[in-house]
PDB file of C-alpha atoms and ligand atoms in Angstrom:
ATOM      1  CA  MET Y 299      -0.142   0.198   0.100  1.00 57.00           C
ATOM      2  CA  ILE Y 300       2.751   2.398   1.063  1.00 64.00           C
ATOM      3  CA  ASN Y 301       4.472   1.798  -2.492  1.00 71.00           C
ATOM      4  CA  GLN Y 302       1.727   3.674  -4.180  1.00 73.00           C
ATOM      5  CA  PHE Y 303       2.875   6.567  -2.268  1.00 84.00           C
ATOM      6  CA  GLU Y 304       6.373   6.491  -2.957  1.00 88.00           C
ATOM      7  CA  ALA Y 305       6.392   9.402  -5.197  1.00 89.00           C
ATOM      8  CA  GLU Y 306       4.390  11.686  -2.806  1.00 91.00           C
ATOM      9  CA  LEU Y 307       6.796  10.821   0.415  1.00 95.00           C
ATOM     10  CA  ALA Y 308       9.865  11.561  -2.095  1.00 96.00           C
ATOM     11  CA  ARG Y 309       8.178  15.087  -2.502  1.00 97.00           C
ATOM     12  CA  ILE Y 310       8.118  15.827   1.304  1.00 98.00           C
ATOM     13  CA  ARG Y 311      11.315  17.513   2.480  1.00 98.00           C
ATOM     14  CA  PHE Y 312      12.400  18.490   5.885  1.00 98.00           C
ATOM     15  CA  VAL Y 313      13.953  21.665   5.999  1.00 98.00           C
ATOM     16  CA  LEU Y 314      16.354  22.180   9.037  1.00 98.00           C
ATOM     17  CA  VAL Y 315      16.982  26.027   9.804  1.00 98.00           C
ATOM     18  CA  GLU Y 316      20.477  26.511  11.391  1.00 98.00           C
ATOM     19  CA  THR Y 317      20.763  23.426  13.514  1.00 98.00           C
ATOM     20  CA  THR Y 318      23.473  23.823  16.051  1.00 98.00           C
ATOM     21  CA  HIS Y 319      24.056  20.231  16.761  1.00 98.00           C
ATOM     22  CA  THR Y 320      25.306  17.793  13.995  1.00 98.00           C
ATOM     23  CA  GLY Y 321      23.936  14.982  16.379  1.00 98.00           C
ATOM     24  CA  ASN Y 322      20.416  16.207  15.829  1.00 98.00           C
ATOM     25  CA  ILE Y 323      20.875  16.117  11.851  1.00 98.00           C
ATOM     26  CA  GLY Y 324      22.047  12.275  11.767  1.00 98.00           C
ATOM     27  CA  ALA Y 325      18.810  11.632  14.354  1.00 98.00           C
ATOM     28  CA  THR Y 326      16.396  13.289  12.104  1.00 98.00           C
ATOM     29  CA  ALA Y 327      17.936  11.466   9.205  1.00 98.00           C
ATOM     30  CA  ARG Y 328      17.244   7.977  11.250  1.00 98.00           C
ATOM     31  CA  ALA Y 329      13.614   9.326  12.044  1.00 98.00           C
ATOM     32  CA  LEU Y 330      12.805   9.942   8.381  1.00 98.00           C
ATOM     33  CA  LYS Y 331      14.433   7.127   7.175  1.00 98.00           C
ATOM     34  CA  THR Y 332      12.231   4.905   9.679  1.00 98.00           C
ATOM     35  CA  MET Y 333       9.168   6.419   8.085  1.00 97.00           C
ATOM     36  CA  GLY Y 334       9.771   6.027   4.602  1.00 96.00           C
ATOM     37  CA  LEU Y 335      11.125   9.423   4.072  1.00 97.00           C
ATOM     38  CA  SER Y 336      14.160  10.373   2.679  1.00 97.00           C
ATOM     39  CA  ARG Y 337      14.764  14.472   2.075  1.00 98.00           C
ATOM     40  CA  ILE Y 338      16.504  16.577   4.403  1.00 98.00           C
ATOM     41  CA  GLU Y 339      17.499  20.204   3.292  1.00 98.00           C
ATOM     42  CA  LEU Y 340      19.866  22.113   5.585  1.00 98.00           C
ATOM     43  CA  VAL Y 341      19.772  26.270   5.921  1.00 98.00           C
ATOM     44  CA  ALA Y 342      23.084  27.107   6.879  1.00 98.00           C
ATOM     45  CA  PRO Y 343      23.756  24.663   9.894  1.00 98.00           C
ATOM     46  CA  LYS Y 344      26.348  25.523  12.260  1.00 97.00           C
ATOM     47  CA  HIS Y 345      28.476  22.597  11.221  1.00 97.00           C
ATOM     48  CA  PRO Y 346      27.885  20.493   8.197  1.00 96.00           C
ATOM     49  CA  PRO Y 347      26.873  16.619   9.091  1.00 96.00           C
ATOM     50  CA  ASP Y 348      30.029  15.067  10.889  1.00 97.00           C
ATOM     51  CA  ALA Y 349      30.813  11.904  12.550  1.00 97.00           C
ATOM     52  CA  GLU Y 350      28.430  12.548  15.314  1.00 98.00           C
ATOM     53  CA  ALA Y 351      25.550  13.160  12.968  1.00 98.00           C
ATOM     54  CA  LEU Y 352      26.428   9.747  11.264  1.00 97.00           C
ATOM     55  CA  VAL Y 353      26.496   8.155  14.709  1.00 98.00           C
ATOM     56  CA  ARG Y 354      23.104   9.126  15.594  1.00 98.00           C
ATOM     57  CA  ALA Y 355      22.027   8.355  12.103  1.00 98.00           C
ATOM     58  CA  SER Y 356      22.382   4.694  12.863  1.00 98.00           C
ATOM     59  CA  GLY Y 357      22.617   3.549   9.069  1.00 97.00           C
ATOM     60  CA  ALA Y 358      20.594   6.198   7.759  1.00 98.00           C
ATOM     61  CA  ASP Y 359      23.791   7.588   6.157  1.00 97.00           C
ATOM     62  CA  ASP Y 360      22.434   7.892   2.729  1.00 98.00           C
ATOM     63  CA  LEU Y 361      19.960  10.656   3.673  1.00 98.00           C
ATOM     64  CA  LEU Y 362      22.882  12.415   5.401  1.00 97.00           C
ATOM     65  CA  GLU Y 363      24.872  12.125   2.248  1.00 97.00           C
ATOM     66  CA  ARG Y 364      22.056  13.369  -0.090  1.00 97.00           C
ATOM     67  CA  ALA Y 365      20.973  16.443   2.570  1.00 98.00           C
ATOM     68  CA  GLY Y 366      21.246  19.541   0.762  1.00 98.00           C
ATOM     69  CA  ILE Y 367      22.623  22.454   2.079  1.00 98.00           C
ATOM     70  CA  HIS Y 368      21.616  25.808   1.320  1.00 98.00           C
ATOM     71  CA  PRO Y 369      22.786  29.524   2.483  1.00 98.00           C
ATOM     72  CA  THR Y 370      19.194  30.683   2.884  1.00 97.00           C
ATOM     73  CA  LEU Y 371      15.598  29.142   3.710  1.00 98.00           C
ATOM     74  CA  THR Y 372      14.252  30.767   0.139  1.00 96.00           C
ATOM     75  CA  ASP Y 373      16.932  28.450  -1.511  1.00 97.00           C
ATOM     76  CA  ALA Y 374      15.832  25.247   0.818  1.00 98.00           C
ATOM     77  CA  LEU Y 375      12.051  25.914  -0.172  1.00 98.00           C
ATOM     78  CA  SER Y 376      12.870  26.211  -4.026  1.00 96.00           C
ATOM     79  CA  GLY Y 377      10.199  24.707  -5.943  1.00 96.00           C
ATOM     80  CA  CYS Y 378       7.634  24.085  -2.953  1.00 97.00           C
ATOM     81  CA  ARG Y 379       3.629  24.356  -3.567  1.00 96.00           C
ATOM     82  CA  LEU Y 380       3.045  24.289   0.349  1.00 97.00           C
ATOM     83  CA  VAL Y 381       5.118  25.359   3.101  1.00 98.00           C
ATOM     84  CA  ILE Y 382       4.493  24.364   6.715  1.00 98.00           C
ATOM     85  CA  GLY Y 383       6.271  25.500   9.688  1.00 97.00           C
ATOM     86  CA  ALA Y 384       6.719  23.369  12.952  1.00 97.00           C
ATOM     87  CA  SER Y 385       6.713  25.755  16.246  1.00 95.00           C
ATOM     88  CA  ALA Y 386       6.751  24.905  19.809  1.00 94.00           C
ATOM     89  CA  ARG Y 387       5.334  27.844  20.620  1.00 87.00           C
ATOM     90  CA  LEU Y 388       1.676  29.006  19.841  1.00 80.00           C
ATOM     91  CA  ARG Y 389       2.264  32.507  18.729  1.00 68.00           C
ATOM     92  CA  THR Y 390       0.541  35.839  19.337  1.00 56.00           C
ATOM     93  CA  ILE Y 391      -0.008  36.524  15.663  1.00 59.00           C
ATOM     94  CA  GLU Y 392      -2.654  34.586  14.431  1.00 75.00           C
ATOM     95  CA  TRP Y 393      -1.494  32.205  11.734  1.00 84.00           C
ATOM     96  CA  PRO Y 394      -3.125  29.078  10.494  1.00 92.00           C
ATOM     97  CA  LEU Y 395      -2.440  26.332  12.683  1.00 94.00           C
ATOM     98  CA  LEU Y 396      -2.569  22.418  12.234  1.00 95.00           C
ATOM     99  CA  ASN Y 397      -2.293  19.824  14.748  1.00 96.00           C
ATOM    100  CA  PRO Y 398       0.078  16.859  13.536  1.00 98.00           C
ATOM    101  CA  GLU Y 399      -2.500  14.760  11.645  1.00 97.00           C
ATOM    102  CA  GLN Y 400      -3.905  17.591   9.687  1.00 97.00           C
ATOM    103  CA  CYS Y 401      -0.128  18.520   8.550  1.00 98.00           C
ATOM    104  CA  ALA Y 402       0.092  14.984   7.295  1.00 97.00           C
ATOM    105  CA  GLN Y 403      -3.053  15.064   5.561  1.00 95.00           C
ATOM    106  CA  ARG Y 404      -2.104  18.416   3.805  1.00 96.00           C
ATOM    107  CA  LEU Y 405       1.407  17.232   3.019  1.00 97.00           C
ATOM    108  CA  ILE Y 406       0.211  13.847   1.423  1.00 94.00           C
ATOM    109  CA  ALA Y 407      -2.598  15.415  -0.100  1.00 93.00           C
ATOM    110  CA  GLU Y 408      -0.279  18.321  -1.868  1.00 95.00           C
ATOM    111  CA  ALA Y 409       2.535  15.885  -2.758  1.00 95.00           C
ATOM    112  CA  ALA Y 410       0.464  14.565  -4.995  1.00 92.00           C
ATOM    113  CA  GLN Y 411       0.832  18.108  -7.069  1.00 92.00           C
ATOM    114  CA  GLY Y 412       4.386  18.853  -6.381  1.00 95.00           C
ATOM    115  CA  ASP Y 413       7.128  19.679  -3.820  1.00 97.00           C
ATOM    116  CA  VAL Y 414       6.022  20.163  -0.050  1.00 98.00           C
ATOM    117  CA  ALA Y 415       8.251  21.298   2.436  1.00 98.00           C
ATOM    118  CA  LEU Y 416       8.041  20.836   6.775  1.00 98.00           C
ATOM    119  CA  VAL Y 417      10.250  23.875   8.067  1.00 98.00           C
ATOM    120  CA  MET Y 418      11.950  22.754  11.563  1.00 98.00           C
ATOM    121  CA  GLY Y 419      13.680  25.397  13.949  1.00 98.00           C
ATOM    122  CA  ARG Y 420      16.956  26.258  15.622  1.00 98.00           C
ATOM    123  CA  GLU Y 421      17.346  24.170  18.831  1.00 98.00           C
ATOM    124  CA  SER Y 422      18.080  27.551  20.788  1.00 96.00           C
ATOM    125  CA  SER Y 423      15.349  29.854  19.307  1.00 95.00           C
ATOM    126  CA  GLY Y 424      12.707  27.819  16.760  1.00 96.00           C
ATOM    127  CA  LEU Y 425      11.978  29.835  13.758  1.00 96.00           C
ATOM    128  CA  THR Y 426      11.860  33.571  13.536  1.00 94.00           C
ATOM    129  CA  ASN Y 427       8.706  35.331  12.679  1.00 90.00           C
ATOM    130  CA  ASP Y 428      10.150  36.232   9.308  1.00 92.00           C
ATOM    131  CA  GLU Y 429      10.744  32.461   8.797  1.00 95.00           C
ATOM    132  CA  LEU Y 430       7.092  31.656   9.984  1.00 93.00           C
ATOM    133  CA  ALA Y 431       5.774  34.043   7.847  1.00 90.00           C
ATOM    134  CA  ARG Y 432       7.047  31.866   4.605  1.00 93.00           C
ATOM    135  CA  CYS Y 433       4.814  29.293   5.845  1.00 95.00           C
ATOM    136  CA  HIS Y 434       1.176  28.902   4.343  1.00 96.00           C
ATOM    137  CA  TYR Y 435       0.336  27.164   8.145  1.00 96.00           C
ATOM    138  CA  LEU Y 436       2.052  26.179  11.336  1.00 95.00           C
ATOM    139  CA  VAL Y 437       1.608  22.722  13.037  1.00 96.00           C
ATOM    140  CA  HIS Y 438       2.179  22.631  16.816  1.00 96.00           C
ATOM    141  CA  ILE Y 439       2.467  18.935  18.719  1.00 97.00           C
ATOM    142  CA  PRO Y 440       0.233  19.432  21.635  1.00 96.00           C
ATOM    143  CA  THR Y 441       2.540  19.317  24.627  1.00 95.00           C
ATOM    144  CA  ASN Y 442       2.642  20.157  28.252  1.00 94.00           C
ATOM    145  CA  PRO Y 443       2.327  24.294  27.722  1.00 91.00           C
ATOM    146  CA  ASP Y 444       4.629  24.645  30.680  1.00 93.00           C
ATOM    147  CA  PHE Y 445       7.323  22.438  28.733  1.00 94.00           C
ATOM    148  CA  SER Y 446       6.259  22.502  25.275  1.00 93.00           C
ATOM    149  CA  SER Y 447       9.471  22.300  23.444  1.00 95.00           C
ATOM    150  CA  LEU Y 448      10.700  18.647  22.119  1.00 98.00           C
ATOM    151  CA  ASN Y 449      14.142  17.916  20.800  1.00 98.00           C
ATOM    152  CA  LEU Y 450      14.211  18.681  17.427  1.00 98.00           C
ATOM    153  CA  ALA Y 451      14.594  15.013  16.210  1.00 98.00           C
ATOM    154  CA  ALA Y 452      12.025  14.134  18.520  1.00 98.00           C
ATOM    155  CA  ALA Y 453       9.374  16.861  16.875  1.00 98.00           C
ATOM    156  CA  VAL Y 454      10.719  15.375  13.337  1.00 98.00           C
ATOM    157  CA  GLN Y 455       9.908  12.052  14.659  1.00 98.00           C
ATOM    158  CA  VAL Y 456       6.359  12.783  15.745  1.00 98.00           C
ATOM    159  CA  LEU Y 457       5.800  14.644  12.382  1.00 98.00           C
ATOM    160  CA  ALA Y 458       7.198  11.982  10.361  1.00 98.00           C
ATOM    161  CA  TYR Y 459       4.892   9.209  12.124  1.00 98.00           C
ATOM    162  CA  GLU Y 460       2.194  11.141  11.258  1.00 98.00           C
ATOM    163  CA  ILE Y 461       2.811  11.228   7.871  1.00 97.00           C
ATOM    164  CA  ARG Y 462       3.349   7.459   7.645  1.00 96.00           C
ATOM    165  CA  ARG Y 463       0.089   6.935   9.557  1.00 95.00           C
ATOM    166  CA  ASN Y 464      -1.665   8.944   7.091  1.00 93.00           C
ATOM    167  CA  VAL Y 465      -0.337   6.993   4.173  1.00 92.00           C
ATOM    168  CA  LEU Y 466      -1.468   3.742   5.595  1.00 90.00           C
ATOM    169  CA  GLU Y 467      -4.651   4.894   6.460  1.00 87.00           C
ATOM    170  CA  ARG Y 468      -5.028   6.674   2.876  1.00 78.00           C
ATOM    171  CA  GLY Y 469      -8.552   6.972   1.889  1.00 49.00           C
ATOM    172  CA  GLU Y 470     -10.366   7.821   4.947  1.00 46.00           C
ATOM    173  CA  ALA Y 471      -7.542  10.975   5.227  1.00 44.00           C
ATOM    174  CA  SER Y 472      -8.573  12.319   1.917  1.00 51.00           C
ATOM    175  CA  VAL Y 473      -8.169  16.235   1.822  1.00 52.00           C
ATOM    176  CA  GLU Y 474      -9.232  18.576  -0.545  1.00 55.00           C
ATOM    177  CA  THR Y 475      -6.568  19.414  -2.909  1.00 59.00           C
ATOM    178  CA  SER Y 476      -6.035  21.635  -5.597  1.00 62.00           C
ATOM    179  CA  THR Y 477      -4.704  20.975  -8.920  1.00 71.00           C
ATOM    180  CA  ARG Y 478      -3.840  24.335 -10.044  1.00 79.00           C
ATOM    181  CA  ASP Y 479      -0.233  25.159 -10.966  1.00 88.00           C
ATOM    182  CA  LEU Y 480       0.503  27.026  -7.379  1.00 87.00           C
ATOM    183  CA  ALA Y 481       3.009  29.422  -7.485  1.00 90.00           C
ATOM    184  CA  THR Y 482       6.176  28.280  -5.761  1.00 88.00           C
ATOM    185  CA  ALA Y 483       7.860  29.460  -2.915  1.00 86.00           C
ATOM    186  CA  GLU Y 484      10.545  31.252  -4.532  1.00 88.00           C
ATOM    187  CA  GLU Y 485       7.841  33.247  -6.809  1.00 90.00           C
ATOM    188  CA  MET Y 486       5.974  34.141  -3.555  1.00 89.00           C
ATOM    189  CA  GLU Y 487       9.215  35.419  -2.196  1.00 89.00           C
ATOM    190  CA  GLY Y 488       9.651  37.610  -5.758  1.00 92.00           C
ATOM    191  CA  PHE Y 489       5.942  38.283  -5.388  1.00 91.00           C
ATOM    192  CA  PHE Y 490       6.352  39.673  -1.912  1.00 89.00           C
ATOM    193  CA  GLY Y 491       9.749  41.790  -2.381  1.00 90.00           C
ATOM    194  CA  HIS Y 492       8.012  43.591  -5.469  1.00 92.00           C
ATOM    195  CA  LEU Y 493       5.072  44.273  -3.294  1.00 91.00           C
ATOM    196  CA  ALA Y 494       6.817  45.581  -0.397  1.00 88.00           C
ATOM    197  CA  GLU Y 495       9.196  47.768  -3.098  1.00 90.00           C
ATOM    198  CA  THR Y 496       5.762  49.147  -4.709  1.00 91.00           C
ATOM    199  CA  LEU Y 497       3.949  50.033  -1.393  1.00 90.00           C
ATOM    200  CA  SER Y 498       7.406  51.758  -0.398  1.00 88.00           C
ATOM    201  CA  GLN Y 499       7.551  53.841  -3.836  1.00 89.00           C
ATOM    202  CA  ILE Y 500       3.893  54.983  -4.072  1.00 90.00           C
ATOM    203  CA  GLY Y 501       4.172  56.382  -0.617  1.00 88.00           C
ATOM    204  CA  PHE Y 502       1.760  53.561   0.725  1.00 88.00           C
ATOM    205  CA  SER Y 503       3.934  52.459   3.696  1.00 82.00           C
ATOM    206  CA  ASP Y 504       7.360  53.518   5.125  1.00 76.00           C
ATOM    207  CA  PRO Y 505       9.564  50.150   4.602  1.00 66.00           C
ATOM    208  CA  GLY Y 506      10.923  50.641   8.532  1.00 67.00           C
ATOM    209  CA  GLN Y 507       7.327  50.394   9.822  1.00 72.00           C
ATOM    210  CA  SER Y 508       5.849  48.160   7.494  1.00 73.00           C
ATOM    211  CA  ARG Y 509       6.761  45.041   9.059  1.00 75.00           C
ATOM    212  CA  THR Y 510       3.510  43.919  10.200  1.00 81.00           C
ATOM    213  CA  LEU Y 511       1.623  45.193   7.431  1.00 85.00           C
ATOM    214  CA  MET Y 512       3.868  42.916   5.332  1.00 84.00           C
ATOM    215  CA  LYS Y 513       3.210  40.133   7.902  1.00 83.00           C
ATOM    216  CA  ARG Y 514      -0.388  40.648   7.207  1.00 84.00           C
ATOM    217  CA  LEU Y 515      -0.342  41.357   3.629  1.00 88.00           C
ATOM    218  CA  ARG Y 516       1.609  37.478   3.352  1.00 87.00           C
ATOM    219  CA  ARG Y 517      -0.883  36.057   5.459  1.00 84.00           C
ATOM    220  CA  LEU Y 518      -3.750  37.053   3.175  1.00 87.00           C
ATOM    221  CA  PHE Y 519      -2.015  35.732   0.136  1.00 88.00           C
ATOM    222  CA  ASN Y 520      -0.665  32.770   1.668  1.00 84.00           C
ATOM    223  CA  ARG Y 521      -4.148  31.966   2.418  1.00 84.00           C
ATOM    224  CA  ALA Y 522      -5.635  32.819  -1.333  1.00 86.00           C
ATOM    225  CA  ARG Y 523      -3.036  30.285  -2.321  1.00 87.00           C
ATOM    226  CA  PRO Y 524      -2.340  32.021  -5.789  1.00 90.00           C
ATOM    227  CA  ASP Y 525      -1.608  29.911  -9.018  1.00 88.00           C
ATOM    228  CA  ARG Y 526       1.077  31.077 -11.438  1.00 90.00           C
ATOM    229  CA  ILE Y 527      -1.025  33.145 -13.521  1.00 89.00           C
ATOM    230  CA  GLU Y 528      -2.354  34.788 -10.831  1.00 89.00           C
ATOM    231  CA  THR Y 529       0.924  35.775  -9.488  1.00 91.00           C
ATOM    232  CA  ASN Y 530       2.075  37.246 -12.485  1.00 90.00           C
ATOM    233  CA  ILE Y 531      -0.969  39.382 -12.775  1.00 91.00           C
ATOM    234  CA  LEU Y 532      -0.501  40.505  -9.663  1.00 93.00           C
ATOM    235  CA  ARG Y 533       2.865  41.440 -10.406  1.00 94.00           C
ATOM    236  CA  GLY Y 534       1.761  42.898 -13.571  1.00 93.00           C
ATOM    237  CA  ILE Y 535      -0.677  45.754 -11.844  1.00 91.00           C
ATOM    238  CA  LEU Y 536       2.543  46.405  -9.272  1.00 92.00           C
ATOM    239  CA  SER Y 537       4.793  47.260 -12.396  1.00 92.00           C
ATOM    240  CA  ALA Y 538       1.894  49.181 -13.596  1.00 92.00           C
ATOM    241  CA  ALA Y 539       1.941  51.283 -10.702  1.00 91.00           C
ATOM    242  CA  GLN Y 540       5.514  51.348 -10.431  1.00 91.00           C
ATOM    243  CA  GLY Y 541       4.837  53.008 -13.795  1.00 90.00           C
ATOM    244  CA  ARG Y 542       7.154  50.341 -15.495  1.00 83.00           C
ATOM    245  CA  LYS Y 543       6.015  49.032 -18.791  1.00 67.00           C
ATOM    246  CA  SER Y 544       8.766  46.259 -18.615  1.00 57.00           C
ATOM    247  CA  PRO Y 545       8.422  43.564 -15.835  1.00 54.00           C
ATOM    248  CA  SER Y 546      10.411  43.924 -12.765  1.00 52.00           C
ATOM    249  CA  PRO Y 547      13.869  42.053 -12.733  1.00 52.00           C
ATOM    250  CA  ASP Y 548      12.567  38.587 -11.875  1.00 54.00           C
ATOM    251  CA  ALA Y 549      10.012  38.921 -14.523  1.00 48.00           C
ATOM    252  CA  ALA Y 550       6.293  39.167 -13.725  1.00 45.00           C
ATOM    253  CA  PRO Y 551       4.929  39.865 -17.483  1.00 45.00           C
ATOM    254  CA  SER Y 552       3.624  43.074 -18.308  1.00 40.00           C
ATOM    255  CA  VAL Y 553      -0.060  44.089 -17.669  1.00 38.00           C
ATOM    256  CA  HIS Y 554      -1.245  43.276 -21.440  1.00 40.00           C
ATOM    257  CA  GLN Y 555       0.857  39.682 -21.831  1.00 42.00           C
ATOM    258  CA  THR Y 556      -0.535  38.887 -18.192  1.00 41.00           C
ATOM    259  CA  HIS Y 557      -4.032  39.686 -19.374  1.00 35.00           C
ATOM    260  CA  GLY Y 558      -3.730  37.436 -22.389  1.00 34.00           C
ATOM    261  CA  ILE Y 559      -2.159  34.520 -20.417  1.00 37.00           C
ATOM    262  CA  SER Y 560      -5.115  34.732 -17.836  1.00 36.00           C
ATOM    263  CA  CYS Y 561      -7.693  34.906 -20.800  1.00 31.00           C
ATOM    264  CA  SER Y 562      -6.491  32.376 -22.955  1.00 33.00           C
ATOM    265  CA  SER Y 563      -6.434  29.710 -20.155  1.00 33.00           C
ATOM    266  CA  GLU Y 564      -9.819  30.003 -18.812  1.00 29.00           C
TER     267      GLU Y 564
HETATM  268  N1  SAH X 154      13.514  26.618  22.391  1.00 56.34           N
HETATM  269  C1  SAH X 154      12.622  26.449  20.812  1.00 56.34           C
HETATM  270  C2  SAH X 154      12.310  25.268  20.591  1.00 56.34           C
HETATM  271  C3  SAH X 154      13.345  24.495  19.812  1.00 56.34           C
HETATM  272  S1  SAH X 154      12.840  22.877  19.170  1.00 56.34           S
HETATM  273  C4  SAH X 154      11.283  27.471  21.155  1.00 56.34           C
HETATM  274  O1  SAH X 154      11.380  27.897  22.049  1.00 56.34           O
HETATM  275  O2  SAH X 154      10.681  27.595  19.965  1.00 56.34           O
HETATM  276  C5  SAH X 154      13.614  22.996  17.748  1.00 56.34           C
HETATM  277  C6  SAH X 154      12.404  22.904  16.818  1.00 56.34           C
HETATM  278  O3  SAH X 154      11.589  21.570  16.883  1.00 56.34           O
HETATM  279  C7  SAH X 154      11.332  23.855  16.808  1.00 56.34           C
HETATM  280  O4  SAH X 154      11.563  24.962  16.296  1.00 56.34           O
HETATM  281  C8  SAH X 154      10.010  22.920  16.069  1.00 56.34           C
HETATM  282  O5  SAH X 154      10.512  23.480  14.662  1.00 56.34           O
HETATM  283  C9  SAH X 154      10.285  21.987  16.611  1.00 56.34           C
HETATM  284  N2  SAH X 154       9.428  21.312  17.548  1.00 56.34           N
HETATM  285  C10 SAH X 154       9.930  21.531  18.913  1.00 56.34           C
HETATM  286  N3  SAH X 154       8.762  21.259  19.778  1.00 56.34           N
HETATM  287  C11 SAH X 154       7.518  21.416  18.791  1.00 56.34           C
HETATM  288  C12 SAH X 154       6.321  21.048  19.021  1.00 56.34           C
HETATM  289  N4  SAH X 154       5.517  21.090  20.581  1.00 56.34           N
HETATM  290  N5  SAH X 154       5.294  21.371  18.269  1.00 56.34           N
HETATM  291  C13 SAH X 154       5.760  21.557  16.797  1.00 56.34           C
HETATM  292  N6  SAH X 154       7.389  21.538  16.550  1.00 56.34           N
HETATM  293  C14 SAH X 154       7.911  21.600  17.815  1.00 56.34           C
END
């Protein structure tokens, strides 16, 4: 039964942000391999996987060897259509929150369409608010509110187990998923950068004071899950507001071009 889901499992990546202890990277590899998962992406780890990581991987060396190392979270999320951030704390800013089972269901359902990511924070301080703002959802493993933080690899184990359980119980766990060609994480970052730049140029917001505004706008657009054509339309509008005929450097089509794409595909 699980074989039917091999492609989906291979599209689920666990992204570890600025991990301090290589032992935790190794233990993550072991946690993932036991659950039939295989993809680890590291964002600026303090040290690359070493002998300690190998010991803790207990034979999941192949996952460590294949782990990507990236300078930024944006690089590690390249190509992802869904990003979920794991948080030990319930945040003050309201963000769509999933429990581990809902998280697994979403990952599996969307992995049928493309790459998806689960982002794990630093041992010392978790994920920053800016990193959480990159996520469509947060997942929190219900723990003792007075002692809520699991060890990094232990949190990976719980979330990975839920994914496997969900796969084994497929059918019952079907989640409505979109077959639209959703904008990827880096396309959304391009859009958010362009939006911030335009808001400042048209005098709507002062970049120094607009962090909360951008967070709210991120939440709005992440909830909408725009597809590629829609993101291009939005960027075309931004370019027009900026008084540019041609697209911004990372290529939003012009308004007319965009309109053409939109009409022809609908
Ligand atoms: N001290 C940090 C937690 C670090 S634990 C803090 O207070 O935020 C390292 C990572 O493991 C977290 O960033 C998160 O991604 C994951 N994690 C730990 N406990 C978790 C929980 N209860 N629910 C979801 N993720 C958790």
